[in-house]
Amino acid sequence: MTSLLCTESRTVLILGTGYLGRALAERLREAGHIPLTADIDPKQAIYEADMTDSASMHRLAARIPEPCLIVMCASTRGGGTEDYLRLYTKGAENTLEAFPGKPVIFCSSTSVYGITDGRWVTEEHNVYPTTEKRRLLLQAEQTILAAQGTVVRLAALYGPGRCILVSDYCAKGAALPGNMDRWMNYIHRDDAVSALFCCARSVIRPAASTTWQTALPCS
């Protein structure tokens, strides 16, 4: 698995060590790389850092080994508009300022498409940020892209210990409760980790010509 990123051990900074960040760190570690984890909760990561605070991010940059890649996968955990502004929009600006020139992968959401009727979409579809939170998320994406970073739009996560209803449906075919006309968009945590792992490969060792195509039913 080490060769997926490169033939040498690489240091990757993971900002946000929730459900996705912890699993990504383990995947990198198993592949022989060095994941440095940072989170606002010191019990969840190696380093304590607050993406919403510029000074905190500069302190983090000063005390850790230089990373070859940064993965931003922090979550508001269902927060409101102000949380989106601070964590995603300001967080993106603070990260780029504290780590100038470093490649960044930003974990965004398929919610920016604003499509809820079950149509299949790709990253080439137009986005419809119909809420202020989606608009702020899109603004964070644009900040990362302007700095030559990478944006990965993920659906809601399910997997071990999370979203039991979806797991039961996948395993047993049991019907989900509620409105049967409602479309829900989920991705397994391990598939999301694999996608980030492959993106990391393209960022660290970009091919001469690389095209990424995805298709997701969005809600």
CSV table of C-alpha atoms in Angstrom, one decimal:
chain,number,residue,atom,x,y,z
A,1,MET,CA,0.0,0.0,0.0
A,2,THR,CA,2.9,2.4,0.6
A,3,SER,CA,3.4,2.8,-3.2
A,4,LEU,CA,0.0,4.3,-3.5
A,5,LEU,CA,1.4,7.6,-2.4
A,6,CYS,CA,5.1,7.3,-3.0
A,7,THR,CA,8.0,5.0,-2.3
A,8,GLU,CA,9.1,7.1,0.7
A,9,SER,CA,7.4,7.8,4.0
A,10,ARG,CA,5.6,11.1,3.9
A,11,THR,CA,4.2,13.4,6.6
A,12,VAL,CA,0.6,14.4,6.2
A,13,LEU,CA,-1.2,16.8,8.4
A,14,ILE,CA,-4.9,15.9,9.1
A,15,LEU,CA,-7.0,18.8,10.4
A,16,GLY,CA,-10.0,17.4,12.2
A,17,THR,CA,-9.9,13.9,13.7
A,18,GLY,CA,-13.6,12.9,13.9
A,19,TYR,CA,-15.1,9.9,12.2
A,20,LEU,CA,-13.3,10.4,8.9
A,21,GLY,CA,-10.0,12.0,10.1
A,22,ARG,CA,-9.2,9.1,12.5
A,23,ALA,CA,-9.8,6.5,9.8
A,24,LEU,CA,-7.7,8.4,7.3
A,25,ALA,CA,-4.8,8.7,9.8
A,26,GLU,CA,-4.9,4.9,10.4
A,27,ARG,CA,-4.9,4.2,6.7
A,28,LEU,CA,-1.9,6.4,6.1
A,29,ARG,CA,-0.1,4.9,9.1
A,30,GLU,CA,-0.7,1.4,7.8
A,31,ALA,CA,0.8,2.5,4.5
A,32,GLY,CA,4.0,3.6,6.2
A,33,HIS,CA,3.4,7.3,6.2
A,34,ILE,CA,3.4,9.7,9.1
A,35,PRO,CA,-0.1,11.2,9.9
A,36,LEU,CA,0.0,14.3,12.1
A,37,THR,CA,-3.4,14.8,13.6
A,38,ALA,CA,-4.7,18.2,14.9
A,39,ASP,CA,-8.0,18.9,16.5
A,40,ILE,CA,-9.6,21.5,18.8
A,41,ASP,CA,-10.1,18.6,21.2
A,42,PRO,CA,-6.7,17.6,22.5
A,43,LYS,CA,-8.0,14.1,23.5
A,44,GLN,CA,-8.7,13.4,19.8
A,45,ALA,CA,-5.4,14.2,18.2
A,46,ILE,CA,-1.6,14.5,18.6
A,47,TYR,CA,-1.8,18.3,18.5
A,48,GLU,CA,-4.4,20.8,19.8
A,49,ALA,CA,-5.3,23.4,17.2
A,50,ASP,CA,-8.2,25.6,16.3
A,51,MET,CA,-8.8,26.1,12.6
A,52,THR,CA,-11.0,29.1,13.4
A,53,ASP,CA,-8.1,30.9,15.1
A,54,SER,CA,-5.3,32.3,12.9
A,55,ALA,CA,-2.9,32.4,15.9
A,56,SER,CA,-3.6,28.8,16.8
A,57,MET,CA,-2.8,27.6,13.3
A,58,HIS,CA,0.4,29.6,13.2
A,59,ARG,CA,1.5,28.0,16.5
A,60,LEU,CA,0.7,24.6,15.0
A,61,ALA,CA,2.8,25.3,12.0
A,62,ALA,CA,5.7,26.4,14.2
A,63,ARG,CA,5.8,23.2,16.3
A,64,ILE,CA,5.2,20.3,13.9
A,65,PRO,CA,7.4,18.7,11.3
A,66,GLU,CA,6.9,20.2,7.8
A,67,PRO,CA,4.0,18.3,6.1
A,68,CYS,CA,4.1,17.5,2.4
A,69,LEU,CA,0.2,17.6,2.4
A,70,ILE,CA,-2.6,18.9,4.5
A,71,VAL,CA,-6.1,17.3,4.6
A,72,MET,CA,-8.9,19.4,6.0
A,73,CYS,CA,-11.7,17.1,7.2
A,74,ALA,CA,-13.0,19.0,10.2
A,75,SER,CA,-16.8,19.1,10.7
A,76,THR,CA,-19.2,21.5,12.4
A,77,ARG,CA,-21.2,18.4,13.5
A,78,GLY,CA,-24.4,19.9,12.4
A,79,GLY,CA,-23.6,23.5,13.4
A,80,GLY,CA,-25.3,26.6,12.2
A,81,THR,CA,-24.3,29.4,9.8
A,82,GLU,CA,-21.8,31.0,12.1
A,83,ASP,CA,-20.1,27.7,12.6
A,84,TYR,CA,-19.8,27.2,8.9
A,85,LEU,CA,-18.3,30.7,8.5
A,86,ARG,CA,-15.7,30.1,11.2
A,87,LEU,CA,-14.7,26.6,10.5
A,88,TYR,CA,-14.9,26.4,6.7
A,89,THR,CA,-14.6,29.9,5.3
A,90,LYS,CA,-12.2,31.3,7.9
A,91,GLY,CA,-10.7,27.9,8.5
A,92,ALA,CA,-9.6,27.6,4.9
A,93,GLU,CA,-8.1,31.1,5.0
A,94,ASN,CA,-6.2,30.5,8.3
A,95,THR,CA,-4.8,27.1,7.1
A,96,LEU,CA,-3.5,28.6,3.8
A,97,GLU,CA,-2.0,31.5,5.7
A,98,ALA,CA,-0.3,29.3,8.3
A,99,PHE,CA,1.0,26.8,5.7
A,100,PRO,CA,1.8,28.9,2.6
A,101,GLY,CA,2.5,26.9,-0.5
A,102,LYS,CA,1.5,23.5,0.9
A,103,PRO,CA,-0.9,21.3,-1.0
A,104,VAL,CA,-4.3,21.1,0.6
A,105,ILE,CA,-7.2,18.7,0.2
A,106,PHE,CA,-10.5,20.2,1.5
A,107,CYS,CA,-13.3,17.9,2.3
A,108,SER,CA,-16.5,19.6,1.2
A,109,SER,CA,-20.1,18.2,0.7
A,110,THR,CA,-22.3,17.2,-2.2
A,111,SER,CA,-24.9,19.5,-0.6
A,112,VAL,CA,-23.5,22.4,-2.6
A,113,TYR,CA,-25.2,20.9,-5.7
A,114,GLY,CA,-28.6,21.6,-4.2
A,115,ILE,CA,-30.2,18.7,-6.1
A,116,THR,CA,-32.7,16.7,-4.2
A,117,ASP,CA,-34.7,14.8,-6.8
A,118,GLY,CA,-32.4,11.8,-7.3
A,119,ARG,CA,-30.7,12.9,-10.5
A,120,TRP,CA,-27.2,11.6,-11.1
A,121,VAL,CA,-24.6,14.4,-11.0
A,122,THR,CA,-20.9,14.7,-11.6
A,123,GLU,CA,-18.4,17.4,-10.5
A,124,GLU,CA,-19.1,19.1,-13.8
A,125,HIS,CA,-22.7,19.9,-12.8
A,126,ASN,CA,-23.6,23.5,-11.7
A,127,VAL,CA,-23.9,24.1,-8.0
A,128,TYR,CA,-27.0,25.6,-6.4
A,129,PRO,CA,-26.1,26.9,-3.0
A,130,THR,CA,-29.7,27.4,-1.9
A,131,THR,CA,-28.9,28.0,1.8
A,132,GLU,CA,-26.4,30.3,3.5
A,133,LYS,CA,-24.4,27.3,4.9
A,134,ARG,CA,-24.0,25.9,1.4
A,135,ARG,CA,-22.9,29.3,0.1
A,136,LEU,CA,-20.2,29.5,2.8
A,137,LEU,CA,-19.1,26.0,2.0
A,138,LEU,CA,-18.8,26.9,-1.6
A,139,GLN,CA,-16.8,30.0,-0.7
A,140,ALA,CA,-14.4,27.9,1.3
A,141,GLU,CA,-14.0,25.6,-1.8
A,142,GLN,CA,-13.2,28.6,-4.0
A,143,THR,CA,-10.6,29.8,-1.5
A,144,ILE,CA,-8.9,26.4,-1.6
A,145,LEU,CA,-9.1,26.1,-5.4
A,146,ALA,CA,-7.6,29.6,-5.9
A,147,ALA,CA,-4.6,28.4,-3.9
A,148,GLN,CA,-4.2,25.4,-6.3
A,149,GLY,CA,-5.7,23.1,-3.7
A,150,THR,CA,-8.0,20.1,-4.2
A,151,VAL,CA,-11.7,19.9,-3.2
A,152,VAL,CA,-13.4,16.6,-2.5
A,153,ARG,CA,-17.2,16.7,-2.2
A,154,LEU,CA,-18.4,13.9,0.0
A,155,ALA,CA,-21.8,12.7,0.8
A,156,ALA,CA,-23.0,11.9,4.4
A,157,LEU,CA,-20.9,9.2,6.0
A,158,TYR,CA,-22.1,5.8,7.2
A,159,GLY,CA,-20.1,2.8,8.4
A,160,PRO,CA,-18.9,1.1,11.6
A,161,GLY,CA,-20.7,2.5,14.6
A,162,ARG,CA,-22.5,5.2,12.5
A,163,CYS,CA,-25.9,5.5,10.8
A,164,ILE,CA,-27.1,2.0,11.7
A,165,LEU,CA,-30.3,2.4,9.6
A,166,VAL,CA,-28.3,2.7,6.4
A,167,SER,CA,-25.9,-0.1,7.4
A,168,ASP,CA,-28.9,-2.4,8.1
A,169,TYR,CA,-30.4,-1.5,4.7
A,170,CYS,CA,-27.2,-2.3,2.9
A,171,ALA,CA,-26.7,-5.6,4.8
A,172,LYS,CA,-30.3,-6.8,5.1
A,173,GLY,CA,-32.3,-4.8,2.5
A,174,ALA,CA,-34.6,-3.6,5.3
A,175,ALA,CA,-36.7,-0.6,4.4
A,176,LEU,CA,-35.9,2.7,6.0
A,177,PRO,CA,-38.6,4.5,8.0
A,178,GLY,CA,-40.1,7.9,6.9
A,179,ASN,CA,-41.0,9.4,3.6
A,180,MET,CA,-40.4,6.8,0.8
A,181,ASP,CA,-40.1,9.6,-1.8
A,182,ARG,CA,-37.1,11.2,-0.1
A,183,TRP,CA,-33.7,10.7,-1.7
A,184,MET,CA,-30.7,10.2,0.7
A,185,ASN,CA,-27.1,10.4,-0.4
A,186,TYR,CA,-24.5,8.4,1.7
A,187,ILE,CA,-20.9,7.2,1.2
A,188,HIS,CA,-19.2,4.5,3.3
A,189,ARG,CA,-16.5,6.0,5.5
A,190,ASP,CA,-13.9,3.5,4.1
A,191,ASP,CA,-14.8,4.5,0.6
A,192,ALA,CA,-14.3,8.1,1.5
A,193,VAL,CA,-10.9,7.3,3.0
A,194,SER,CA,-9.9,5.4,-0.2
A,195,ALA,CA,-11.0,8.4,-2.3
A,196,LEU,CA,-8.9,10.8,-0.1
A,197,PHE,CA,-6.0,8.4,-0.3
A,198,CYS,CA,-6.1,8.4,-4.1
A,199,CYS,CA,-6.4,12.1,-4.2
A,200,ALA,CA,-3.3,12.4,-2.0
A,201,ARG,CA,-1.4,10.3,-4.5
A,202,SER,CA,-2.4,12.7,-7.3
A,203,VAL,CA,-1.5,15.7,-5.2
A,204,ILE,CA,1.9,14.5,-4.1
A,205,ARG,CA,2.8,12.8,-7.4
A,206,PRO,CA,0.7,14.5,-10.1
A,207,ALA,CA,0.5,12.7,-13.4
A,208,ALA,CA,1.1,14.5,-16.7
A,209,SER,CA,-2.6,14.4,-17.4
A,210,THR,CA,-5.2,13.3,-14.8
A,211,THR,CA,-8.9,13.4,-15.1
A,212,TRP,CA,-11.2,12.5,-12.2
A,213,GLN,CA,-14.8,11.5,-12.9
A,214,THR,CA,-17.4,10.7,-10.3
A,215,ALA,CA,-21.1,10.2,-10.4
A,216,LEU,CA,-23.3,10.5,-7.3
A,217,PRO,CA,-27.1,10.7,-6.7
A,218,CYS,CA,-27.3,13.8,-4.6
A,219,SER,CA,-29.8,14.9,-2.0
